[in-house]
Short mmCIF file of C-alpha atoms and ligand atoms in Angstrom, two decimals:
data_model
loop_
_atom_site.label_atom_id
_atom_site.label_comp_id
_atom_site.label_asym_id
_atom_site.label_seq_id
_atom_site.Cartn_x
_atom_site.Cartn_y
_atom_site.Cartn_z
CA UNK A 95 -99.89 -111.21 53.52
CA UNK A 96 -98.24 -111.45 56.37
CA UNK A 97 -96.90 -115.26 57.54
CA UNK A 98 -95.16 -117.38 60.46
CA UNK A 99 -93.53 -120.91 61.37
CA UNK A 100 -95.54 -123.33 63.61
CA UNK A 101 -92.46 -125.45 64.71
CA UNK A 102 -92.68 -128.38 66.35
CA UNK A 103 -89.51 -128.69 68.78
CA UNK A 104 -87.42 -131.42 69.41
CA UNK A 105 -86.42 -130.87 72.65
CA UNK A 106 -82.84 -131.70 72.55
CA UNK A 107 -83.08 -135.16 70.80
CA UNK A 108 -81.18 -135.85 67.42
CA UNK A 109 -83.16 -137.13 64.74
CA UNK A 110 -82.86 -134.72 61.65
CA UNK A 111 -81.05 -136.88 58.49
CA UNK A 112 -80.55 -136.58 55.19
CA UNK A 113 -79.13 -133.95 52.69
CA UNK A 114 -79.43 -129.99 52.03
CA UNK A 115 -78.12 -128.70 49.47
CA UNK A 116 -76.92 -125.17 49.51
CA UNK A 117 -78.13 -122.12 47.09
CA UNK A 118 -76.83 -119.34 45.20
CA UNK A 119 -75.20 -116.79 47.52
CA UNK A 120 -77.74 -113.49 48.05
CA UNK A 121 -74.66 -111.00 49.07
CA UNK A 122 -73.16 -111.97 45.60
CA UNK A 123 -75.75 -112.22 43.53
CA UNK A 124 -77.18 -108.47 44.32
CA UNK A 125 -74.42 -106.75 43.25
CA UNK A 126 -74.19 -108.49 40.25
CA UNK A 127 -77.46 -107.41 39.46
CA UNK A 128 -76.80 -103.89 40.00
CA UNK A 129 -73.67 -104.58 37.82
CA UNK A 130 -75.59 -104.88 34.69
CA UNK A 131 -75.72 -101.09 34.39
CA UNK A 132 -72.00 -101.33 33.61
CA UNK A 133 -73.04 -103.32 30.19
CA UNK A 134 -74.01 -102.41 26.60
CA UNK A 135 -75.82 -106.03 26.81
CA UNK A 136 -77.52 -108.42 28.54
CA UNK A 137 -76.69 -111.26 30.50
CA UNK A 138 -77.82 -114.87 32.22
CA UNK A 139 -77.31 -115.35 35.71
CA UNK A 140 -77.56 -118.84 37.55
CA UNK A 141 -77.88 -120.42 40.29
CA UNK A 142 -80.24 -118.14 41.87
CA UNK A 143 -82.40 -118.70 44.90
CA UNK A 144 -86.11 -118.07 44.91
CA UNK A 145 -85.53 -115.43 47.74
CA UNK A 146 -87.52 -112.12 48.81
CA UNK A 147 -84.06 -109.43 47.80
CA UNK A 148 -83.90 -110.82 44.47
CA UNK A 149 -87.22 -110.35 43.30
CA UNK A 150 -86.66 -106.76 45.53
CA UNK A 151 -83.90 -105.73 43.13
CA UNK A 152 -85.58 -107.34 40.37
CA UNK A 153 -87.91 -104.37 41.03
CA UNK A 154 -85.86 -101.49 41.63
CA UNK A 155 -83.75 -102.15 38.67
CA UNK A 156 -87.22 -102.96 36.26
CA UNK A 157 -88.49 -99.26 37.94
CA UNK A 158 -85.26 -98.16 36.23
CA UNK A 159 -85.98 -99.37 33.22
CA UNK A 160 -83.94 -102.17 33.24
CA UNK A 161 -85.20 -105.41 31.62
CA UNK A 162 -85.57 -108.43 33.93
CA UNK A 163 -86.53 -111.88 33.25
CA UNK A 164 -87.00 -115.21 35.00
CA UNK A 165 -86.25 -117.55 32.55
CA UNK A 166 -86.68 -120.73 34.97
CA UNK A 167 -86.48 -121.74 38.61
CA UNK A 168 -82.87 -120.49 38.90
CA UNK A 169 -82.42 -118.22 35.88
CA UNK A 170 -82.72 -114.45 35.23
CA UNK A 171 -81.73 -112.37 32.06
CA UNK A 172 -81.09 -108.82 32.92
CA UNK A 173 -80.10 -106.04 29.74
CA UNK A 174 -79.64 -102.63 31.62
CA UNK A 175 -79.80 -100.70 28.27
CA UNK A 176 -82.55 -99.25 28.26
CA UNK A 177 -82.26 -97.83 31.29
CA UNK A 178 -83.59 -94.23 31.72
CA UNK A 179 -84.18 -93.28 35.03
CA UNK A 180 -82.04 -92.76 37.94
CA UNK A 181 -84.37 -92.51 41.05
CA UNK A 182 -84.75 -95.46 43.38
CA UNK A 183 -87.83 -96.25 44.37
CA UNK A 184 -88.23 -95.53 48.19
CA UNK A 185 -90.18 -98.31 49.24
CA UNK A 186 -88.35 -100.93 48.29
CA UNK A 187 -84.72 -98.98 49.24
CA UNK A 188 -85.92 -99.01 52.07
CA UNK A 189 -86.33 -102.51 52.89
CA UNK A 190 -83.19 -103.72 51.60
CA UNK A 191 -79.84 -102.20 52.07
CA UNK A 192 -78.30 -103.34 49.05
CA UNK A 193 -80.03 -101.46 47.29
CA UNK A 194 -77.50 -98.46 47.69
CA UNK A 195 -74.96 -100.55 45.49
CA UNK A 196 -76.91 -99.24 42.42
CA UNK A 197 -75.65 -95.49 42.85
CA UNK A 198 -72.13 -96.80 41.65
CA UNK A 199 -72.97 -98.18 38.41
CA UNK A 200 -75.84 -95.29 38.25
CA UNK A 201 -73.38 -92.38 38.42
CA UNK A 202 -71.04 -94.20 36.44
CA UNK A 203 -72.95 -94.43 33.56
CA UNK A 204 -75.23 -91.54 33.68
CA UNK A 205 -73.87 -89.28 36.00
CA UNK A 206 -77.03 -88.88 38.28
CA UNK A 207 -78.73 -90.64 40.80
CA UNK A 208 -81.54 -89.93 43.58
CA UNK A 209 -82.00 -92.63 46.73
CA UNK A 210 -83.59 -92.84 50.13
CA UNK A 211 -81.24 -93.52 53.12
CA UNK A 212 -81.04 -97.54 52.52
CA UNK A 213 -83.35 -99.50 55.22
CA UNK A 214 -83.03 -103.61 55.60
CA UNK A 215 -81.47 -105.43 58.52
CA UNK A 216 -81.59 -103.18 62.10
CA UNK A 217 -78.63 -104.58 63.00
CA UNK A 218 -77.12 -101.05 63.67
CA UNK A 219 -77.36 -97.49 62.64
CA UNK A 220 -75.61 -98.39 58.64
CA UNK A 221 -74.63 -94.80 57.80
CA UNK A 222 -73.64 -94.29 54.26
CA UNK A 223 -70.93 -91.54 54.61
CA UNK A 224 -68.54 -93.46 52.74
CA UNK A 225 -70.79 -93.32 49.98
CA UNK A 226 -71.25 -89.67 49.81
CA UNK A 227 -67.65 -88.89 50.71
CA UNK A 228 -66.35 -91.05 47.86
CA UNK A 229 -68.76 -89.93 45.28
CA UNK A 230 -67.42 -86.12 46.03
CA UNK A 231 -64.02 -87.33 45.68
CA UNK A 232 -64.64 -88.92 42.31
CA UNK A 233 -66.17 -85.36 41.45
CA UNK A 234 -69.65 -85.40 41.99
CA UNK A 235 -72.07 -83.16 43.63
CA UNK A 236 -74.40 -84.26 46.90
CA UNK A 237 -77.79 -82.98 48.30
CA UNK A 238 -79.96 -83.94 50.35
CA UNK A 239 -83.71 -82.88 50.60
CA UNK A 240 -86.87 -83.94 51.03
CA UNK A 241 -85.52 -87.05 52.59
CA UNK A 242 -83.57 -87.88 49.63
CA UNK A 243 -80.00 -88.05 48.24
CA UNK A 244 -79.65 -86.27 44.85
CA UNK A 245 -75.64 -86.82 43.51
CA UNK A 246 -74.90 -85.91 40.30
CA UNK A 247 -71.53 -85.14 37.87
CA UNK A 248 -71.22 -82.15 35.54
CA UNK A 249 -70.18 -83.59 33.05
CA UNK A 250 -72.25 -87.26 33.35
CA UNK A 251 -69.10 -88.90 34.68
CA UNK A 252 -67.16 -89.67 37.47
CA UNK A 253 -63.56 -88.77 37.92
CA UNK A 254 -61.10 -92.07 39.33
CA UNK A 255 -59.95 -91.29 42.68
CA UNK A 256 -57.92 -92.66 45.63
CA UNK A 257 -60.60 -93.68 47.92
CA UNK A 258 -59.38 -95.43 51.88
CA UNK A 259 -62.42 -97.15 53.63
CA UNK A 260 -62.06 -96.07 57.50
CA UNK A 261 -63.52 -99.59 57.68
CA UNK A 262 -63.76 -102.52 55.59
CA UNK A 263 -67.54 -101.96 54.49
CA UNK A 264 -68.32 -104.97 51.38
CA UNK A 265 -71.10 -102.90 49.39
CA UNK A 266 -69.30 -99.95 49.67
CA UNK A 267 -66.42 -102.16 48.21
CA UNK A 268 -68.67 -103.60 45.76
CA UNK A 269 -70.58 -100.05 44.86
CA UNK A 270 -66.89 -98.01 44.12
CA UNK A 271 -65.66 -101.16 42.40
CA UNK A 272 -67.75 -100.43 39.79
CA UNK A 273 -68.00 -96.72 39.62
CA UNK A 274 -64.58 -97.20 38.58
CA UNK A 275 -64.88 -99.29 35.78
CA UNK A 276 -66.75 -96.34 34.20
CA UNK A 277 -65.04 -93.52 35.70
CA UNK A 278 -62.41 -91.30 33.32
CA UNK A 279 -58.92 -92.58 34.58
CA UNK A 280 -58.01 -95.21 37.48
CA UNK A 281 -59.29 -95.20 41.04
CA UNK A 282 -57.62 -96.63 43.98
CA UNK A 283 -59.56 -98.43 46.84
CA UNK A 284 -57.66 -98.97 49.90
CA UNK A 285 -58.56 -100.92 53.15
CA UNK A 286 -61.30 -102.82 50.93
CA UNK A 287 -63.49 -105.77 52.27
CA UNK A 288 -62.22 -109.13 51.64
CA UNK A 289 -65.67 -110.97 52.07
CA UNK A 290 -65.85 -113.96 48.84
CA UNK A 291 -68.86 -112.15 47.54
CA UNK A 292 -66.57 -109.58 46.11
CA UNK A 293 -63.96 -111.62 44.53
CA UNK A 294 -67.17 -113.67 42.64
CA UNK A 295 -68.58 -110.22 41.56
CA UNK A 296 -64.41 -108.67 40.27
CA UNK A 297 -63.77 -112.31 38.36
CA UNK A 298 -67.28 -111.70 36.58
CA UNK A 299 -66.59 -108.07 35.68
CA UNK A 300 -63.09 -108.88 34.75
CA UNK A 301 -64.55 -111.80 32.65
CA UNK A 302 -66.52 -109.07 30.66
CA UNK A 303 -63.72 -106.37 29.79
CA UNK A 304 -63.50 -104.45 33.41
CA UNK A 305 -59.60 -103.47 34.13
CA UNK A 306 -59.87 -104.60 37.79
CA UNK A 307 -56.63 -105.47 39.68
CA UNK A 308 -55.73 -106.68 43.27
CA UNK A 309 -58.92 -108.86 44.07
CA UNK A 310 -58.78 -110.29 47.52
CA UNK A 311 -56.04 -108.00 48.63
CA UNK A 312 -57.05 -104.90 50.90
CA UNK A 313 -56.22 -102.55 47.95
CA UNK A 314 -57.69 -102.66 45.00
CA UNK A 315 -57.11 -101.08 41.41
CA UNK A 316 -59.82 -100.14 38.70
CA UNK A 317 -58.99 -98.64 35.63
CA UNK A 318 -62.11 -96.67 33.40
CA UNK A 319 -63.22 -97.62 30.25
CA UNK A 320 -65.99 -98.60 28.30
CA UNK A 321 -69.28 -100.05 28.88
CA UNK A 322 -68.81 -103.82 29.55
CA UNK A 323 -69.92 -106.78 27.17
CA UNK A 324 -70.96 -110.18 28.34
CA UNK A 325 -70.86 -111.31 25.21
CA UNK A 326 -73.00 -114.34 25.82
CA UNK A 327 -70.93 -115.17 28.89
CA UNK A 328 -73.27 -116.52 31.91
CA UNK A 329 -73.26 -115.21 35.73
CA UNK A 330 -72.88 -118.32 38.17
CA UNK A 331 -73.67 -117.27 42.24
CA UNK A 332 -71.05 -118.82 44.15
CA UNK A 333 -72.84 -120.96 46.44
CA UNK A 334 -73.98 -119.70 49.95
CA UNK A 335 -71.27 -119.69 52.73
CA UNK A 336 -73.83 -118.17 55.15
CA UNK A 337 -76.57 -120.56 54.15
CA UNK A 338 -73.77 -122.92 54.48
CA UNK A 339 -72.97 -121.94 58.41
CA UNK A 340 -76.10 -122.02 59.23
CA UNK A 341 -77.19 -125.29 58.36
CA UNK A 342 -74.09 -126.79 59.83
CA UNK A 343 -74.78 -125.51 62.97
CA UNK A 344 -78.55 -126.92 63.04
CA UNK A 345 -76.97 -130.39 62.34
CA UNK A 346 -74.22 -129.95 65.03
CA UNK A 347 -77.57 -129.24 67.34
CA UNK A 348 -80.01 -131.99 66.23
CA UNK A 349 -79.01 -134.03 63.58
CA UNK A 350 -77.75 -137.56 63.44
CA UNK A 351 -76.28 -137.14 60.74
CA UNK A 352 -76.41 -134.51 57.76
CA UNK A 353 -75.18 -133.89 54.20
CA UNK A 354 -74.43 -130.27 53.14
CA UNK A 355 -73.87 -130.18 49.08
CA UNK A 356 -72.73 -127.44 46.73
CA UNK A 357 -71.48 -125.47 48.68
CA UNK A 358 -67.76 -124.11 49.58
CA UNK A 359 -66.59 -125.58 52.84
CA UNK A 360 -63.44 -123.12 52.53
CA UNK A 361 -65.41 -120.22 52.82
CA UNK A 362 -66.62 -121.01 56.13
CA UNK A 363 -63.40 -122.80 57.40
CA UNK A 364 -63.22 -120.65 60.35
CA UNK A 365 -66.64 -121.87 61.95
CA UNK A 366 -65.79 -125.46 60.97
CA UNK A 367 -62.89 -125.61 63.02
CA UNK A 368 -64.43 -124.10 65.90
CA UNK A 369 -67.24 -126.21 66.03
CA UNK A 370 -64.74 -129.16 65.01
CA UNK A 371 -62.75 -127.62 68.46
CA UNK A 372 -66.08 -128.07 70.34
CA UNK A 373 -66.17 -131.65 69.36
CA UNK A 374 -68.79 -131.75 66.62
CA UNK A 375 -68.22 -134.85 64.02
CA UNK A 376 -67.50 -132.89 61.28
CA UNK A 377 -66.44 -134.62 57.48
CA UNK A 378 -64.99 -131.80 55.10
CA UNK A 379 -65.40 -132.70 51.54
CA UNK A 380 -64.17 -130.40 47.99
CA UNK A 381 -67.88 -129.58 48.23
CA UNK A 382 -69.70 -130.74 50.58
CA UNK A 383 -69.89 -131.06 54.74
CA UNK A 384 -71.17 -134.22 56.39
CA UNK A 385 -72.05 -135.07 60.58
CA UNK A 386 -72.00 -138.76 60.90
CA UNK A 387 -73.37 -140.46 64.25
CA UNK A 388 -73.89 -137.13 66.04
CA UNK A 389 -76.63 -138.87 68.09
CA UNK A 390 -73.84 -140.38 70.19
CA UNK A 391 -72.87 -136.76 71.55
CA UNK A 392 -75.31 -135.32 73.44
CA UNK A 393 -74.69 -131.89 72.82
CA UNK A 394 -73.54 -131.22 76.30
CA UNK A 395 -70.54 -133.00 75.81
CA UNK A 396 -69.86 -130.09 73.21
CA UNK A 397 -67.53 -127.33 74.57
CA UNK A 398 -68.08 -124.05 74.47
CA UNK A 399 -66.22 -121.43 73.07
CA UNK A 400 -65.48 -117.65 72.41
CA UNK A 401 -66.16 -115.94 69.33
CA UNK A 402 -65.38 -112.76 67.86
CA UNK A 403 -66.63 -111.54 64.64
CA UNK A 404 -64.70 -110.18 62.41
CA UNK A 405 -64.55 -108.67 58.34
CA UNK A 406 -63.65 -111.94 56.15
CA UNK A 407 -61.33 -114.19 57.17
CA UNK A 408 -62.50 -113.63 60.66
CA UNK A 409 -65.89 -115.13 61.82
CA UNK A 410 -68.84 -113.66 60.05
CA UNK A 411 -71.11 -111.34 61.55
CA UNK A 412 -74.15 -113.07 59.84
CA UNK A 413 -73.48 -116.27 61.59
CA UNK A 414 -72.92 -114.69 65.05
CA UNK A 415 -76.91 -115.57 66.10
CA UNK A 416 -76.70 -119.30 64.77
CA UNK A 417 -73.89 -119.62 66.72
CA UNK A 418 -75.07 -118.16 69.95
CA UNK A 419 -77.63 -120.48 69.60
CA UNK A 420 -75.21 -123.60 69.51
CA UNK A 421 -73.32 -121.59 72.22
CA UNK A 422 -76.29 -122.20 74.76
CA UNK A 423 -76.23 -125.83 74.20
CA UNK A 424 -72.14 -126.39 74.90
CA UNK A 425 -70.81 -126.81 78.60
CA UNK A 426 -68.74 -123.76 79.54
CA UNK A 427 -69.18 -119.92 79.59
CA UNK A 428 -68.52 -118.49 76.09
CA UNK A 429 -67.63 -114.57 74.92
CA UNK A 430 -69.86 -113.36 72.13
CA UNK A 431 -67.79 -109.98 70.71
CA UNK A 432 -69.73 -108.83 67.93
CA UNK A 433 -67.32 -106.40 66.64
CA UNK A 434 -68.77 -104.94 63.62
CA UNK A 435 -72.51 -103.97 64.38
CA UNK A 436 -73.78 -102.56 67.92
CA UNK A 437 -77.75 -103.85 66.87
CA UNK A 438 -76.77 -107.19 66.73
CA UNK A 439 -77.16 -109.11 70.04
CA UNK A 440 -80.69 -107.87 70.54
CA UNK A 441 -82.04 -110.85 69.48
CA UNK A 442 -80.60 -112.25 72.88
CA UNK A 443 -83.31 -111.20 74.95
CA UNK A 444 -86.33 -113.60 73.15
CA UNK A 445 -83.31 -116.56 73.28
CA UNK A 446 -82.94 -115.48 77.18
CA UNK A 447 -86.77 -116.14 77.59
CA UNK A 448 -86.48 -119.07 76.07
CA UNK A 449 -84.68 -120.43 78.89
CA UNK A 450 -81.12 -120.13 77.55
CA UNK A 451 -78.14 -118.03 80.54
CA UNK A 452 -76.82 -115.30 78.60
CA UNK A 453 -75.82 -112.00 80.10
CA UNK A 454 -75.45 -108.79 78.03
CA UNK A 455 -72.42 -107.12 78.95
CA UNK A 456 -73.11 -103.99 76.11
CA UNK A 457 -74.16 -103.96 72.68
CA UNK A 458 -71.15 -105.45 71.50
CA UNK A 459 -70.42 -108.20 74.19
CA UNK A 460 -72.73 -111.17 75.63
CA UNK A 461 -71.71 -114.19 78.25
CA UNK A 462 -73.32 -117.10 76.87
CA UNK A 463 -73.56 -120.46 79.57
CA UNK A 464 -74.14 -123.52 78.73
CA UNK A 465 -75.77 -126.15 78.73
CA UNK A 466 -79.27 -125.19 78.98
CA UNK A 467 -82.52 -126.58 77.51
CA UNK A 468 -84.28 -124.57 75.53
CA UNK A 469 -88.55 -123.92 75.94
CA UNK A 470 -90.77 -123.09 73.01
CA UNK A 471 -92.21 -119.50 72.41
CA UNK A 472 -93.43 -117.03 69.89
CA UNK A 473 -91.15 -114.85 69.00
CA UNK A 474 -90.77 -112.13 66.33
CA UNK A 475 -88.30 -112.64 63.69
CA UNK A 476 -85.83 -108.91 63.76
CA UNK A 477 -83.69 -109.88 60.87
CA UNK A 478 -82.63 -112.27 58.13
CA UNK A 479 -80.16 -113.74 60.15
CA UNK A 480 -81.68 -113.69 63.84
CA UNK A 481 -84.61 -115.24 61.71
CA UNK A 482 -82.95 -118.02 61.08
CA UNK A 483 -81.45 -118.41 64.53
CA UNK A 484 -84.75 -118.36 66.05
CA UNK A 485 -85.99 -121.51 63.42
CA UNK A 486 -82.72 -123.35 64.73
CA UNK A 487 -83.39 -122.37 68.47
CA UNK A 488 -87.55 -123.32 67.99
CA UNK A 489 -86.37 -126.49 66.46
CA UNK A 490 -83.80 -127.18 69.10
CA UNK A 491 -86.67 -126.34 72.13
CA UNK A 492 -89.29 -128.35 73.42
CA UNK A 493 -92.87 -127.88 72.85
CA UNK A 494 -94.22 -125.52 69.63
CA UNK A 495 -92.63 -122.47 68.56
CA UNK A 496 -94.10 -119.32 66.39
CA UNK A 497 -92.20 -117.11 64.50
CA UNK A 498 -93.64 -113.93 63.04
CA UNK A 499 -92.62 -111.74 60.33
CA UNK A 500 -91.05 -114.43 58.30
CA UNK A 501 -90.78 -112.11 55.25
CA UNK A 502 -87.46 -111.63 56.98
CA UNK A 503 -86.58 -115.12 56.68
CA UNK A 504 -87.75 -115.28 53.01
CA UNK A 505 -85.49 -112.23 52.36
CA UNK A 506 -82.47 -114.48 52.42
CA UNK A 507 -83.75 -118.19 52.42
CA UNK A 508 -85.55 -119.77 49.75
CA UNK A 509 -88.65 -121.83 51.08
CA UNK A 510 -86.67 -122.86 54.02
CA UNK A 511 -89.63 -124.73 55.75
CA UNK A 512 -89.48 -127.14 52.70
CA UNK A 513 -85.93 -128.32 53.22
CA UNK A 514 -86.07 -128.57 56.57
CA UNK A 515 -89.18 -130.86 56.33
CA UNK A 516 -86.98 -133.42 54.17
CA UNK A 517 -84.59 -133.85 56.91
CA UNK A 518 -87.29 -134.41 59.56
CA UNK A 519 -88.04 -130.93 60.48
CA UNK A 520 -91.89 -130.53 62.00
CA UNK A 521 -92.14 -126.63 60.57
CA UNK A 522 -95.24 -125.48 58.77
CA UNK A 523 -95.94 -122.12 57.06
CA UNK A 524 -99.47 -120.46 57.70
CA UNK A 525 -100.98 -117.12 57.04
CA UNK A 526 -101.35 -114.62 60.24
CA UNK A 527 -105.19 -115.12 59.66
CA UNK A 528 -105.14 -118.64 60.37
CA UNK A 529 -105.59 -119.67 63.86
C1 EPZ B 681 -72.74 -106.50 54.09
O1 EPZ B 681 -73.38 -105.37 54.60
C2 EPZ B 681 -73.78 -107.61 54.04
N1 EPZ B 681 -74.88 -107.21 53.17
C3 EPZ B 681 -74.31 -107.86 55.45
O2 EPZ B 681 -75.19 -108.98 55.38
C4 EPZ B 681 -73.12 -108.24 56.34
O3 EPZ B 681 -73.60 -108.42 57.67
C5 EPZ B 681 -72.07 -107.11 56.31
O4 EPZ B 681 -71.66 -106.87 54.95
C6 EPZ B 681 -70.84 -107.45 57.11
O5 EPZ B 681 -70.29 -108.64 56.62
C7 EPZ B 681 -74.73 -107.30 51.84
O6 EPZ B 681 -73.69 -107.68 51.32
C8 EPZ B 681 -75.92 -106.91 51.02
P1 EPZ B 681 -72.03 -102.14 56.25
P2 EPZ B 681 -72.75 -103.93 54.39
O7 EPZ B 681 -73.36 -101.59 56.61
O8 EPZ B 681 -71.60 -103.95 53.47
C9 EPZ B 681 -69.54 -99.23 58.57
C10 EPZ B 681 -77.26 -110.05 55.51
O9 EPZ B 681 -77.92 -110.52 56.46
N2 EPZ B 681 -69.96 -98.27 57.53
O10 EPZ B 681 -71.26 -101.45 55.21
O11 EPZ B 681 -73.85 -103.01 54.06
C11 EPZ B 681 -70.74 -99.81 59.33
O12 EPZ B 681 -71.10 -98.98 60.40
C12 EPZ B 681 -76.58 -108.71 55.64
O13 EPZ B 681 -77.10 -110.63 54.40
C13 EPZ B 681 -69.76 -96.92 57.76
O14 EPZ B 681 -69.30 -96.52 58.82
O15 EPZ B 681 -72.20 -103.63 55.82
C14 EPZ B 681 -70.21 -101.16 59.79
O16 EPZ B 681 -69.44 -100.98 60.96
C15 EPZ B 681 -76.81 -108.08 57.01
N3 EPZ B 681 -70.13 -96.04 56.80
C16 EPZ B 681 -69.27 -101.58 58.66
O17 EPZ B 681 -68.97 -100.39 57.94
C17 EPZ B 681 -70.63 -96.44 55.59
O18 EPZ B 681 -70.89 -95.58 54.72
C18 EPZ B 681 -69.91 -102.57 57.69
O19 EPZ B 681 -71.24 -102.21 57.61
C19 EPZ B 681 -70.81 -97.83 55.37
C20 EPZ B 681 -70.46 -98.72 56.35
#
């Protein structure tokens, strides 16, 4: 059933207060999932959000065969051993790009494996020619018919290979991690991803008996053995540093003051010191964030400033719309350079009608001029992350907002109307069919 946000803006005042406090991170907890192939047993994994893409791969691994169970709010046990099938389903592939991180531990293990071209975010055109490339380097065989990838080994398993990344991609990182931890001999990655994600998924493997060297370096080693054992050993998600961005930036916009807990404030260092730079009252705690007494500032008196996105350390792609948003509010003209995907400033144009000055130099590049207030509309949510722009740019506006297609905002967000309503947020959640 399709749903959407009534939000009630605020119109540029500062009244949101009180504490969020920050979930399980989606971009590591997926490829742990798909990491339970790798295992001759089962395993616990915590800390997880209540989002759309876990209950998505949830699926696709249970179509497998794969045994997945909620134990409580935040708690899944996954055993992968009775796996027996190798096909992804096509709908849900589809909808969720992750999903491609299963062919690693598929061909790994069982030496086959059939998938759709990945769908999820249209954020840009997300080929998957490093996945086919590397697969036929680590000795399998690729086809593609009837709108499907069939790969497959000889002799059900994949050779270790020397594998460089033309560009830092993190599941293709994650997905030839751990073909290698089943593949006959070692395999070299080079000019990996460094994103955090990908360290919290190597220390997990590692914890369970996978000869993984070189985490958070651009080259990493993985030598083939055995099917992993957990051995009773439990999966924590590392907390969300996107989750964690965004929410910062909504209390830099219209909070007088806000607490951010459990989460890592050194995984998003780079945006707190820009926004610190612009003048935002930021407190950095071991694991927390606070604003105090941002009501003082009007956000004009914020300054604006460029930003570039980059692969980890740089600034994260998936905080580039937040940030445009806060962008609009600061005095000064600031240079959006999304570097990594060219779909990614189309959300600009429903911010533009909004009432915010921002001029699209090409898909990569936007001028952003601030300040300027922003006016409610409906608008149509194109992505997780845009999604949750738009909620921070309909609670920043004056008058009442719609957002449609929220599914995308459920994909990564867990019930997000309900924590923004216990720090003052006026956001309800209705059904399309309601008036
Ligand atoms: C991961 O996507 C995240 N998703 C994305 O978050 C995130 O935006 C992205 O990394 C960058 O940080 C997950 O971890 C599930 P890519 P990923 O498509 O690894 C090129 C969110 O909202 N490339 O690999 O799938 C590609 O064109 C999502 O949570 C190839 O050329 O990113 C791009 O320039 C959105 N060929 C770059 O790599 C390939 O075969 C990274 O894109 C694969 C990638």
């Amino acid at each position: 059933m399709k749903e959407k946000f009534i939000v009630k803006g605020l119109g540029g005042k500062k009244i949101l207060s009180g504490k969020i406090k920050i979930n399980g991170a989606k971009n590591a907890i997926l490829p742990t999932m798909a990491a339970s192939i790798l295992f001759k047993d089962g395993f616990e994994l915590n800390n997880i959000p209540n989002i759309e893409d876990v209950k998505r791969m949830s699926e696709l691994l249970g179509c497998l065969g794969s045994e997945v169970s909620k134990k409580s709010e935040n708690k899944y046990l996954i055993n992968s051993k009775g796996l027996n099938k190798f096909d992804l389903d096509r709908k849900i592939s589809e909808q969720m790009r992750a999903s491609i991180i299963l062919t690693g531990p598929l061909l790994a293990r069982f030496g086959q494996v059939s998938f759709p071209v990945p769908g999820g975010c249209v954020i840009g055109a997300r080929p998957i020619d490093f996945f086919v490339a590397g697969f036929k380097k680590m000795g399998a065989e690729t086809k593609f018919k009837n709108d499907r990838y069939y790969i497959s080994t000889k002799n059900k398993k994949l050779n270790g290979a020397k594998i460089f990344f033309k560009t830092p991609s993190v599941t293709a990182t994650e997905t030839f991690i751990m073909a290698g931890v089943l593949a006959k001999g070692k395999t070299i990655l080079k000019n990996v991803a460094l994103e955090p994600e990908i360290d919290n998924l190597i220390n997990f493997l590692v914890s369970c008996g996978a000869k993984i060297k070189g985490g958070g370096t651009t080259t990493i080693e993985i030598v083939g053995g055995t099917l992993l054992e957990a051995k009773g050993k439990k999966y924590i998600a590392m907390p969300d540093r996107i989750e964690t961005g965004s929410f910062l930036i909504l209390g830099a916009l219209c909070a007088k003051d806000l607490e951010i807990t459990n989460c890592n404030p050194n995984d998003i260092d780079i945006l707190i010191e820009i926004l610190k730079d612009s003048g935002v009252p930021i407190k950095v705690g071991k694991t927390s964030i606070k604003i105090e007494k941002n009501d003082k500032i009007n956000n004009s008196q914020f300054k604006g400033s460029g930003i570039k996105t980059k692969e980890y350390p740089g600034f994260p792609t998936d905080l580039q719309a937040p940030m445009v948003i806060f962008l609009t509010q600061t005095t000064g003209e600031s240079l959006v350079f999304e570097t990594i995907f060219e779909g990614r400033l189309n959300f600009i144009e429903d911010i533009t009608r909004m009432g915010a000055d921002i001029i699209l130099l090409d898909p990569h590049r936007a001028i952003v001029r601030g300040p300027k207030d922003l006016r409610a509309r409906e608008l149509e949510s194109p992505d997780i992350r845009a999604g949750l722009a738009f909620v921070i740019a309909t609670i920043l506006a004056k008058g009442e907002s719609v957002i449609n297609n929220i599914y995308l905002i459920d994909r990564g967000y867990e019930r997000i109307e309900e924590r923004l309503i216990k720090i003052g947020v006026d956001i309800k959640r209705i059904s399309s069919e309601e008036i």
